[in-house]
């Protein structure tokens, strides 16, 4: 911990407390047994740590039935993402790699050292033969699911790379935007759901709720796209749809000019609104996850996303640099999100209220954002009625009806009935 960190946590002691609590008191639902692993599998987990320490930690606490399949699923999709992101690869080399990647996962000894020297996850592809070695050992049913997702994702990525190479904007309309996010994230939600259900660790009805699966991925992806706007622009690319940004500026680059700050903030709030519209469906999805480690795995990223959405909302700093929630905030969110659905709903309520407080009548999206916040609060009130003054106020201001307090037993029975597979 550096001097700056010491000074920060001296002022923000509650965040330091959260870090200590997470490191001291957090007990994994399941623990990975390294002694039973092959050398190649250990290397796969090392690669997982290298590519994403935060995701790696959550994956390694999964139920043993899904631990290895989901770890390899993540590495395979990260490999695809690394190829797509590599601006040094020409289209004629990138396109066939993306389209054939699902077949590569079955090839013994395959690796790739053609990524640019500065590509962040280059080493994953260099050592990918360890991934393919372990992948061929997992349940064929899981492989079929992962291959299907990898094929669809690779085809989608190849199409958007082709558009970019031909000088066509890959993200023109909101429909384009949703489709791009579906290919790079919505499909992940679909694949994970099929793995959860196939392993019998989630309600089978989830498999039929495609819209909920998709919203889980789109909520994460859209939030990251808002947060990373400056980083992406510096890399000479953008994912914000023209249909949104053209309402505020003539050229996308104008958003980064100080003289256009108010227009830029209104534009980013429009993007936040688009992402926020998926929030209630994410909570509904989480209600279908019964096994604790699977619930934690799905809930933590969603809770981080709503916190990030509150951070970027009407925050001019996103046009200057990449911003993230602090480590202390992240630990507090993880503590709260690894208990039950009610706690996760409380996290969502807290950050939705932050967005609501930052909302301003000067913003052309003011009313729509108020309604979106009220919609999330109303959904939570429907599941866990509290008659909380804050929830009542937000719902009333957005014109949403307010739920009456009910007996907790009645609420549980109603929610279980919604997931009854015999009722479609």
CSV table of C-alpha atoms in Angstrom, one decimal:
chain,number,residue,atom,x,y,z
A,1,UNK,CA,0.0,0.0,0.0
A,2,UNK,CA,1.5,3.3,-1.1
A,3,UNK,CA,1.5,6.7,0.6
A,4,UNK,CA,-1.5,7.8,-1.4
A,5,UNK,CA,-3.5,4.7,-0.3
A,6,UNK,CA,-2.6,5.3,3.3
A,7,UNK,CA,-3.8,8.9,3.1
A,8,UNK,CA,-7.0,7.8,1.3
A,9,UNK,CA,-7.9,5.1,3.8
A,10,UNK,CA,-7.1,7.4,6.7
A,11,UNK,CA,-10.0,9.6,5.5
A,12,UNK,CA,-12.2,6.7,4.2
A,13,UNK,CA,-11.8,4.4,7.2
A,14,UNK,CA,-15.0,2.5,6.5
A,15,UNK,CA,-13.6,1.4,3.2
A,16,UNK,CA,-10.4,0.1,4.9
A,17,UNK,CA,-12.7,-1.7,7.4
A,18,UNK,CA,-14.5,-3.4,4.5
A,19,UNK,CA,-11.2,-4.6,3.0
A,20,UNK,CA,-10.1,-6.0,6.3
A,21,UNK,CA,-13.5,-7.7,6.8
A,22,UNK,CA,-13.5,-9.3,3.4
A,23,UNK,CA,-9.9,-10.6,3.8
A,24,UNK,CA,-10.5,-11.8,7.3
A,25,UNK,CA,-14.1,-13.0,7.5
A,26,UNK,CA,-15.0,-14.1,4.0
A,27,UNK,CA,-15.4,-17.8,3.9
A,28,UNK,CA,-15.6,-19.4,0.4
A,29,UNK,CA,-18.6,-21.7,-0.2
A,30,UNK,CA,-16.2,-24.1,-1.9
A,31,UNK,CA,-12.5,-24.2,-2.1
A,32,UNK,CA,-10.4,-25.3,-5.0
A,33,UNK,CA,-8.3,-28.4,-4.2
A,34,UNK,CA,-4.9,-27.7,-5.9
A,35,UNK,CA,-3.4,-31.0,-4.8
A,36,UNK,CA,-5.7,-33.0,-7.1
A,37,UNK,CA,-5.0,-30.8,-10.2
A,38,UNK,CA,-2.8,-31.6,-13.1
A,39,UNK,CA,0.1,-29.3,-14.0
A,40,UNK,CA,-1.7,-28.1,-17.0
A,41,UNK,CA,-4.9,-27.2,-15.0
A,42,UNK,CA,-2.8,-25.3,-12.5
A,43,UNK,CA,-1.4,-23.3,-15.3
A,44,UNK,CA,-4.9,-22.6,-16.6
A,45,UNK,CA,-5.8,-21.1,-13.2
A,46,UNK,CA,-2.5,-19.1,-13.3
A,47,UNK,CA,-3.7,-17.7,-16.7
A,48,UNK,CA,-7.1,-17.0,-15.1
A,49,UNK,CA,-5.4,-15.0,-12.4
A,50,UNK,CA,-3.3,-13.1,-15.0
A,51,UNK,CA,-6.3,-12.2,-17.2
A,52,UNK,CA,-8.7,-11.1,-14.4
A,53,UNK,CA,-7.9,-11.4,-10.7
A,54,UNK,CA,-11.4,-10.3,-9.7
A,55,UNK,CA,-13.2,-12.9,-11.8
A,56,UNK,CA,-10.7,-15.5,-11.0
A,57,UNK,CA,-11.3,-15.2,-7.3
A,58,UNK,CA,-15.1,-15.7,-7.7
A,59,UNK,CA,-14.7,-18.5,-10.2
A,60,UNK,CA,-12.4,-20.4,-7.9
A,61,UNK,CA,-15.1,-20.5,-5.2
A,62,UNK,CA,-17.6,-22.2,-7.5
A,63,UNK,CA,-19.2,-25.6,-6.9
A,64,UNK,CA,-16.7,-28.4,-7.9
A,65,UNK,CA,-19.1,-29.5,-10.7
A,66,UNK,CA,-18.7,-26.1,-12.5
A,67,UNK,CA,-15.3,-24.9,-11.3
A,68,UNK,CA,-13.2,-26.2,-14.2
A,69,UNK,CA,-15.9,-25.8,-17.0
A,70,UNK,CA,-16.5,-22.2,-16.2
A,71,UNK,CA,-12.8,-21.4,-15.7
A,72,UNK,CA,-12.1,-22.8,-19.2
A,73,UNK,CA,-15.2,-21.1,-20.6
A,74,UNK,CA,-13.9,-17.7,-19.3
A,75,UNK,CA,-10.4,-18.4,-20.8
A,76,UNK,CA,-11.8,-19.4,-24.2
A,77,UNK,CA,-13.9,-16.3,-24.4
A,78,UNK,CA,-11.1,-14.1,-23.2
A,79,UNK,CA,-8.9,-15.6,-26.0
A,80,UNK,CA,-11.6,-14.6,-28.5
A,81,UNK,CA,-11.8,-11.1,-27.0
A,82,UNK,CA,-8.0,-10.8,-27.1
A,83,UNK,CA,-8.0,-11.5,-30.8
A,84,UNK,CA,-10.8,-9.1,-31.5
A,85,UNK,CA,-9.2,-6.3,-29.5
A,86,UNK,CA,-5.8,-6.7,-31.1
A,87,UNK,CA,-5.5,-3.7,-33.4
A,88,UNK,CA,-2.2,-5.0,-34.8
A,89,UNK,CA,-3.9,-8.0,-36.5
A,90,UNK,CA,-5.0,-7.4,-40.1
A,91,UNK,CA,-8.6,-8.4,-40.9
A,92,UNK,CA,-7.5,-11.2,-43.3
A,93,UNK,CA,-5.8,-12.8,-40.3
A,94,UNK,CA,-8.3,-11.8,-37.6
A,95,UNK,CA,-11.5,-12.8,-39.3
A,96,UNK,CA,-10.7,-16.5,-39.8
A,97,UNK,CA,-9.3,-16.8,-36.3
A,98,UNK,CA,-12.5,-15.5,-34.8
A,99,UNK,CA,-14.7,-17.6,-36.9
A,100,UNK,CA,-12.8,-20.8,-36.4
A,101,UNK,CA,-11.9,-20.3,-32.7
A,102,UNK,CA,-14.6,-22.7,-31.5
A,103,UNK,CA,-12.8,-25.5,-33.5
A,104,UNK,CA,-9.4,-24.5,-32.1
A,105,UNK,CA,-10.6,-25.3,-28.6
A,106,UNK,CA,-10.5,-29.0,-29.6
A,107,UNK,CA,-7.1,-28.9,-31.2
A,108,UNK,CA,-4.3,-30.5,-29.3
A,109,UNK,CA,-1.2,-28.3,-28.9
A,110,UNK,CA,-2.7,-25.1,-30.5
A,111,UNK,CA,-1.3,-21.8,-29.4
A,112,UNK,CA,-0.9,-18.4,-31.0
A,113,UNK,CA,2.0,-16.0,-30.7
A,114,UNK,CA,1.0,-13.5,-33.4
A,115,UNK,CA,-0.6,-11.0,-31.1
A,116,UNK,CA,0.9,-7.5,-30.8
A,117,UNK,CA,3.7,-7.2,-28.2
A,118,UNK,CA,1.6,-4.8,-26.1
A,119,UNK,CA,-1.6,-6.8,-26.1
A,120,UNK,CA,-2.5,-7.2,-22.5
A,121,UNK,CA,-3.5,-10.9,-22.6
A,122,UNK,CA,-1.1,-12.0,-25.2
A,123,UNK,CA,0.4,-14.7,-22.9
A,124,UNK,CA,-3.0,-16.4,-22.7
A,125,UNK,CA,-2.9,-17.2,-26.4
A,126,UNK,CA,0.8,-18.2,-26.3
A,127,UNK,CA,0.0,-20.8,-23.6
A,128,UNK,CA,-3.4,-21.7,-25.0
A,129,UNK,CA,-2.4,-25.3,-25.5
A,130,UNK,CA,-2.9,-25.8,-21.8
A,131,UNK,CA,-6.4,-24.7,-22.1
A,132,UNK,CA,-7.2,-27.0,-25.0
A,133,UNK,CA,-5.6,-29.9,-23.1
A,134,UNK,CA,-7.9,-29.5,-20.1
A,135,UNK,CA,-10.9,-28.5,-22.2
A,136,UNK,CA,-10.9,-31.9,-23.9
A,137,UNK,CA,-11.3,-33.6,-20.5
A,138,UNK,CA,-14.5,-31.9,-19.3
A,139,UNK,CA,-18.1,-33.2,-19.7
A,140,UNK,CA,-19.0,-33.4,-23.4
A,141,UNK,CA,-22.3,-31.7,-22.6
A,142,UNK,CA,-20.5,-28.7,-21.2
A,143,UNK,CA,-18.2,-28.7,-24.2
A,144,UNK,CA,-21.2,-28.6,-26.6
A,145,UNK,CA,-22.6,-25.5,-24.8
A,146,UNK,CA,-19.2,-23.7,-24.7
A,147,UNK,CA,-18.5,-24.5,-28.4
A,148,UNK,CA,-21.9,-23.2,-29.4
A,149,UNK,CA,-21.4,-19.9,-27.6
A,150,UNK,CA,-17.8,-19.5,-28.9
A,151,UNK,CA,-19.0,-20.1,-32.5
A,152,UNK,CA,-21.8,-17.5,-32.2
A,153,UNK,CA,-19.6,-15.0,-30.5
A,154,UNK,CA,-16.7,-15.5,-33.0
A,155,UNK,CA,-19.1,-14.9,-35.9
A,156,UNK,CA,-20.5,-11.8,-34.3
A,157,UNK,CA,-17.1,-10.3,-33.5
A,158,UNK,CA,-15.8,-11.1,-37.0
A,159,UNK,CA,-18.8,-9.2,-38.5
A,160,UNK,CA,-18.1,-6.1,-36.5
A,161,UNK,CA,-14.4,-6.2,-37.2
A,162,UNK,CA,-15.2,-6.4,-40.9
A,163,UNK,CA,-17.5,-3.4,-40.7
A,164,UNK,CA,-14.8,-1.4,-38.9
A,165,UNK,CA,-12.1,-2.4,-41.5
A,166,UNK,CA,-14.4,-1.3,-44.3
A,167,UNK,CA,-14.9,2.1,-42.7
A,168,UNK,CA,-18.4,1.5,-41.6
A,169,UNK,CA,-19.3,2.4,-38.1
A,170,UNK,CA,-20.0,-0.8,-36.2
A,171,UNK,CA,-22.5,0.8,-33.9
A,172,UNK,CA,-25.0,3.1,-35.7
A,173,UNK,CA,-28.4,2.4,-34.2
A,174,UNK,CA,-29.6,1.2,-30.8
A,175,UNK,CA,-30.4,-2.1,-32.5
A,176,UNK,CA,-26.7,-2.4,-33.6
A,177,UNK,CA,-25.7,-1.5,-30.0
A,178,UNK,CA,-27.8,-4.2,-28.5
A,179,UNK,CA,-26.7,-6.7,-31.1
A,180,UNK,CA,-23.0,-6.0,-30.5
A,181,UNK,CA,-23.5,-6.2,-26.7
A,182,UNK,CA,-25.4,-9.5,-27.2
A,183,UNK,CA,-22.5,-11.0,-29.2
A,184,UNK,CA,-19.8,-10.0,-26.7
A,185,UNK,CA,-21.8,-10.4,-23.4
A,186,UNK,CA,-25.4,-11.5,-23.8
A,187,UNK,CA,-24.2,-14.8,-25.2
A,188,UNK,CA,-22.1,-15.3,-22.1
A,189,UNK,CA,-25.2,-15.0,-20.0
A,190,UNK,CA,-26.9,-17.6,-22.2
A,191,UNK,CA,-24.0,-20.0,-22.0
A,192,UNK,CA,-23.6,-19.7,-18.2
A,193,UNK,CA,-27.3,-20.2,-17.7
A,194,UNK,CA,-27.2,-23.4,-19.7
A,195,UNK,CA,-24.2,-24.6,-17.6
A,196,UNK,CA,-26.0,-23.7,-14.4
A,197,UNK,CA,-29.1,-25.6,-15.4
A,198,UNK,CA,-27.3,-28.6,-16.9
A,199,UNK,CA,-25.4,-29.0,-13.6
A,200,UNK,CA,-28.7,-28.8,-11.7
A,201,UNK,CA,-27.5,-25.8,-9.7
A,202,UNK,CA,-30.2,-23.4,-11.0
A,203,UNK,CA,-33.9,-23.4,-11.6
A,204,UNK,CA,-34.6,-25.1,-14.9
A,205,UNK,CA,-37.1,-22.3,-15.8
A,206,UNK,CA,-34.1,-19.9,-16.2
A,207,UNK,CA,-33.1,-21.7,-19.4
A,208,UNK,CA,-36.4,-20.5,-21.0
A,209,UNK,CA,-36.0,-16.9,-19.8
A,210,UNK,CA,-33.8,-15.8,-22.7
A,211,UNK,CA,-34.5,-12.1,-22.1
A,212,UNK,CA,-33.3,-12.3,-18.5
A,213,UNK,CA,-30.2,-14.2,-19.5
A,214,UNK,CA,-29.5,-11.5,-22.1
A,215,UNK,CA,-30.0,-8.6,-19.7
A,216,UNK,CA,-27.5,-10.1,-17.3
A,217,UNK,CA,-24.8,-9.8,-20.0
A,218,UNK,CA,-26.0,-6.5,-21.5
A,219,UNK,CA,-26.1,-4.7,-18.2
A,220,UNK,CA,-22.5,-5.5,-17.5
A,221,UNK,CA,-21.3,-4.8,-21.1
A,222,UNK,CA,-23.1,-1.5,-21.5
A,223,UNK,CA,-21.9,-0.2,-18.1
A,224,UNK,CA,-18.3,-1.1,-19.0
A,225,UNK,CA,-18.7,0.7,-22.4
A,226,UNK,CA,-19.8,3.9,-20.6
A,227,UNK,CA,-16.9,3.7,-18.1
A,228,UNK,CA,-14.3,2.9,-20.8
A,229,UNK,CA,-15.3,5.7,-23.2
A,230,UNK,CA,-12.0,7.6,-22.9
A,231,UNK,CA,-9.8,4.5,-23.0
A,232,UNK,CA,-11.6,3.3,-26.1
A,233,UNK,CA,-11.4,6.7,-27.8
A,234,UNK,CA,-7.7,6.8,-27.2
A,235,UNK,CA,-7.5,3.5,-29.0
A,236,UNK,CA,-9.3,5.1,-31.9
A,237,UNK,CA,-12.6,3.2,-31.5
A,238,UNK,CA,-16.0,3.8,-29.9
A,239,UNK,CA,-19.0,1.7,-29.1
A,240,UNK,CA,-21.5,4.4,-28.2
A,241,UNK,CA,-24.3,4.2,-30.7
A,242,UNK,CA,-24.6,7.1,-33.1
A,243,UNK,CA,-28.4,7.1,-32.5
A,244,UNK,CA,-27.6,8.4,-29.0
A,245,UNK,CA,-24.5,10.6,-29.3
A,246,UNK,CA,-25.7,12.4,-32.5
A,247,UNK,CA,-28.5,14.0,-30.4
A,248,UNK,CA,-25.9,15.9,-28.5
A,249,UNK,CA,-22.9,16.6,-30.8
A,250,UNK,CA,-22.1,16.5,-34.5
A,251,UNK,CA,-19.0,14.4,-34.1
A,252,UNK,CA,-18.3,11.8,-31.5
A,253,UNK,CA,-14.9,13.4,-30.6
A,254,UNK,CA,-16.7,16.6,-29.7
A,255,UNK,CA,-17.8,14.9,-26.4
A,256,UNK,CA,-14.3,15.2,-25.2
A,257,UNK,CA,-14.1,19.0,-25.7
A,258,UNK,CA,-14.4,21.0,-22.5
A,259,UNK,CA,-16.7,23.5,-24.2
A,260,UNK,CA,-19.2,20.7,-24.8
A,261,UNK,CA,-19.2,19.5,-21.2
A,262,UNK,CA,-23.0,19.9,-20.6
A,263,UNK,CA,-23.9,18.2,-23.8
A,264,UNK,CA,-21.4,15.4,-23.0
A,265,UNK,CA,-23.0,14.8,-19.6
A,266,UNK,CA,-26.5,14.7,-21.1
A,267,UNK,CA,-25.2,12.2,-23.6
A,268,UNK,CA,-23.6,10.0,-20.9
A,269,UNK,CA,-26.9,10.1,-18.9
A,270,UNK,CA,-28.7,8.8,-22.0
A,271,UNK,CA,-26.2,5.9,-22.1
A,272,UNK,CA,-26.8,5.3,-18.4
A,273,UNK,CA,-30.5,5.2,-18.9
A,274,UNK,CA,-30.1,2.6,-21.7
A,275,UNK,CA,-28.1,0.4,-19.3
A,276,UNK,CA,-30.3,1.0,-16.3
A,277,UNK,CA,-33.3,-0.4,-18.1
A,278,UNK,CA,-31.8,-3.9,-17.7
A,279,UNK,CA,-31.4,-3.7,-13.9
A,280,UNK,CA,-34.7,-5.1,-12.7
A,281,UNK,CA,-34.4,-8.1,-15.0
A,282,UNK,CA,-31.0,-8.9,-13.6
A,283,UNK,CA,-32.5,-9.0,-10.1
A,284,UNK,CA,-35.3,-11.3,-11.4
A,285,UNK,CA,-32.7,-13.6,-12.9
A,286,UNK,CA,-30.7,-13.8,-9.6
A,287,UNK,CA,-33.9,-15.0,-7.9
A,288,UNK,CA,-33.6,-18.2,-10.0
A,289,UNK,CA,-30.2,-19.2,-8.6
A,290,UNK,CA,-30.4,-21.5,-5.6
A,291,UNK,CA,-26.9,-22.8,-5.0
A,292,UNK,CA,-24.9,-20.2,-3.0
A,293,UNK,CA,-21.6,-20.3,-5.0
A,294,UNK,CA,-23.5,-19.9,-8.3
A,295,UNK,CA,-25.5,-17.0,-6.8
A,296,UNK,CA,-22.3,-15.3,-5.6
A,297,UNK,CA,-20.7,-15.7,-9.0
A,298,UNK,CA,-23.6,-14.1,-10.8
A,299,UNK,CA,-24.5,-11.5,-8.2
A,300,UNK,CA,-21.1,-9.9,-7.5
A,301,UNK,CA,-20.6,-8.5,-11.1
A,302,UNK,CA,-24.1,-7.2,-11.2
A,303,UNK,CA,-23.7,-5.4,-8.0
A,304,UNK,CA,-20.4,-3.9,-9.2
A,305,UNK,CA,-22.1,-2.8,-12.4
A,306,UNK,CA,-24.9,-0.8,-10.6
A,307,UNK,CA,-22.2,0.8,-8.4
A,308,UNK,CA,-20.2,1.7,-11.5
A,309,UNK,CA,-23.3,3.1,-13.2
A,310,UNK,CA,-23.8,5.4,-10.2
A,311,UNK,CA,-20.2,6.4,-10.3
A,312,UNK,CA,-20.2,7.4,-14.0
A,313,UNK,CA,-23.7,9.0,-14.0
A,314,UNK,CA,-23.2,12.7,-14.8
A,315,UNK,CA,-19.5,12.4,-14.0
A,316,UNK,CA,-17.4,14.5,-16.3
A,317,UNK,CA,-14.2,12.6,-15.4
A,318,UNK,CA,-15.2,9.7,-17.7
A,319,UNK,CA,-14.2,12.0,-20.6
A,320,UNK,CA,-10.8,12.6,-19.1
A,321,UNK,CA,-9.7,9.1,-17.8
A,322,UNK,CA,-10.9,5.7,-17.0
A,323,UNK,CA,-12.5,5.6,-13.5
A,324,UNK,CA,-13.4,2.7,-11.2
A,325,UNK,CA,-14.9,2.1,-7.8
A,326,UNK,CA,-12.3,1.9,-5.1
A,327,UNK,CA,-11.0,-1.3,-3.7
A,328,UNK,CA,-12.7,-0.6,-0.4
A,329,UNK,CA,-16.0,0.0,-2.1
A,330,UNK,CA,-15.6,-3.2,-4.1
A,331,UNK,CA,-14.9,-5.2,-0.9
A,332,UNK,CA,-18.0,-3.8,0.8
A,333,UNK,CA,-20.1,-4.6,-2.3
A,334,UNK,CA,-18.8,-8.2,-2.3
A,335,UNK,CA,-19.6,-8.6,1.4
A,336,UNK,CA,-23.1,-7.5,0.8
A,337,UNK,CA,-23.6,-9.4,-2.4
A,338,UNK,CA,-22.5,-12.9,-1.2
A,339,UNK,CA,-25.4,-13.4,1.3
A,340,UNK,CA,-28.8,-13.5,-0.4
A,341,UNK,CA,-31.1,-11.8,-2.9
A,342,UNK,CA,-32.5,-9.4,-0.4
A,343,UNK,CA,-29.0,-8.0,0.4
A,344,UNK,CA,-28.3,-7.7,-3.3
A,345,UNK,CA,-31.5,-5.8,-3.8
A,346,UNK,CA,-30.4,-3.4,-1.0
A,347,UNK,CA,-27.2,-2.8,-2.9
A,348,UNK,CA,-29.1,-2.0,-6.0
A,349,UNK,CA,-31.5,0.3,-4.1
A,350,UNK,CA,-28.6,2.2,-2.6
A,351,UNK,CA,-26.9,3.0,-5.9
A,352,UNK,CA,-30.2,3.6,-7.8
A,353,UNK,CA,-30.9,6.3,-5.2
A,354,UNK,CA,-27.5,7.8,-5.8
A,355,UNK,CA,-28.4,8.1,-9.5
A,356,UNK,CA,-31.7,9.5,-8.5
A,357,UNK,CA,-30.1,12.2,-6.3
A,358,UNK,CA,-27.6,13.2,-9.0
A,359,UNK,CA,-30.4,13.4,-11.6
A,360,UNK,CA,-31.2,17.0,-12.6
A,361,UNK,CA,-34.1,18.7,-14.4
A,362,UNK,CA,-31.6,20.3,-16.7
A,363,UNK,CA,-31.0,16.9,-18.3
A,364,UNK,CA,-33.3,16.1,-21.2
A,365,UNK,CA,-33.5,12.6,-19.9
A,366,UNK,CA,-34.5,13.6,-16.4
A,367,UNK,CA,-38.0,12.2,-16.4
A,368,UNK,CA,-37.0,8.9,-18.1
A,369,UNK,CA,-34.2,8.4,-15.6
A,370,UNK,CA,-36.6,9.1,-12.7
A,371,UNK,CA,-39.0,6.5,-14.1
A,372,UNK,CA,-36.1,3.9,-14.6
A,373,UNK,CA,-35.0,4.4,-11.0
A,374,UNK,CA,-38.5,4.1,-9.8
A,375,UNK,CA,-39.0,0.9,-11.8
A,376,UNK,CA,-36.0,-0.7,-10.0
A,377,UNK,CA,-37.3,0.4,-6.6
A,378,UNK,CA,-40.8,-0.8,-7.4
A,379,UNK,CA,-39.5,-4.2,-8.4
A,380,UNK,CA,-37.5,-4.5,-5.2
A,381,UNK,CA,-40.6,-3.4,-3.2
A,382,UNK,CA,-42.6,-6.1,-4.9
A,383,UNK,CA,-40.3,-8.8,-3.7
A,384,UNK,CA,-39.3,-7.3,-0.3
A,385,UNK,CA,-41.9,-4.7,0.8
A,386,UNK,CA,-40.5,-2.3,3.4
A,387,UNK,CA,-42.6,0.8,3.1
A,388,UNK,CA,-39.3,2.6,3.2
A,389,UNK,CA,-39.7,6.4,2.9
A,390,UNK,CA,-36.9,6.6,0.3
A,391,UNK,CA,-38.5,3.9,-1.9
A,392,UNK,CA,-42.0,5.5,-1.5
A,393,UNK,CA,-40.6,8.9,-2.5
A,394,UNK,CA,-38.7,7.6,-5.5
A,395,UNK,CA,-41.6,5.5,-6.8
A,396,UNK,CA,-44.1,8.4,-6.2
A,397,UNK,CA,-41.9,10.9,-8.1
A,398,UNK,CA,-41.6,8.5,-11.0
A,399,UNK,CA,-45.3,7.9,-11.1
A,400,UNK,CA,-44.9,4.2,-10.2
A,401,UNK,CA,-47.5,2.4,-7.9
A,402,UNK,CA,-46.3,1.5,-4.4
A,403,UNK,CA,-46.5,-2.1,-3.1
A,404,UNK,CA,-48.3,-2.8,0.1
A,405,UNK,CA,-46.5,-4.6,2.8
A,406,UNK,CA,-47.2,-8.3,2.8
A,407,UNK,CA,-46.5,-11.3,4.9
A,408,UNK,CA,-43.0,-12.7,4.0
A,409,UNK,CA,-44.3,-16.2,3.6
A,410,UNK,CA,-46.8,-15.0,1.0
A,411,UNK,CA,-44.0,-13.2,-0.9
A,412,UNK,CA,-41.8,-16.3,-0.9
A,413,UNK,CA,-44.6,-18.5,-2.2
A,414,UNK,CA,-45.5,-16.0,-4.9
A,415,UNK,CA,-41.9,-15.7,-6.1
A,416,UNK,CA,-41.5,-19.5,-6.2
A,417,UNK,CA,-44.7,-19.8,-8.2
A,418,UNK,CA,-43.1,-17.4,-10.8
A,419,UNK,CA,-40.3,-19.9,-11.3
A,420,UNK,CA,-42.6,-23.0,-11.4
A,421,UNK,CA,-41.6,-24.7,-14.7
A,422,UNK,CA,-44.9,-26.3,-15.0
A,423,UNK,CA,-46.5,-22.9,-15.6
A,424,UNK,CA,-44.2,-22.1,-18.6
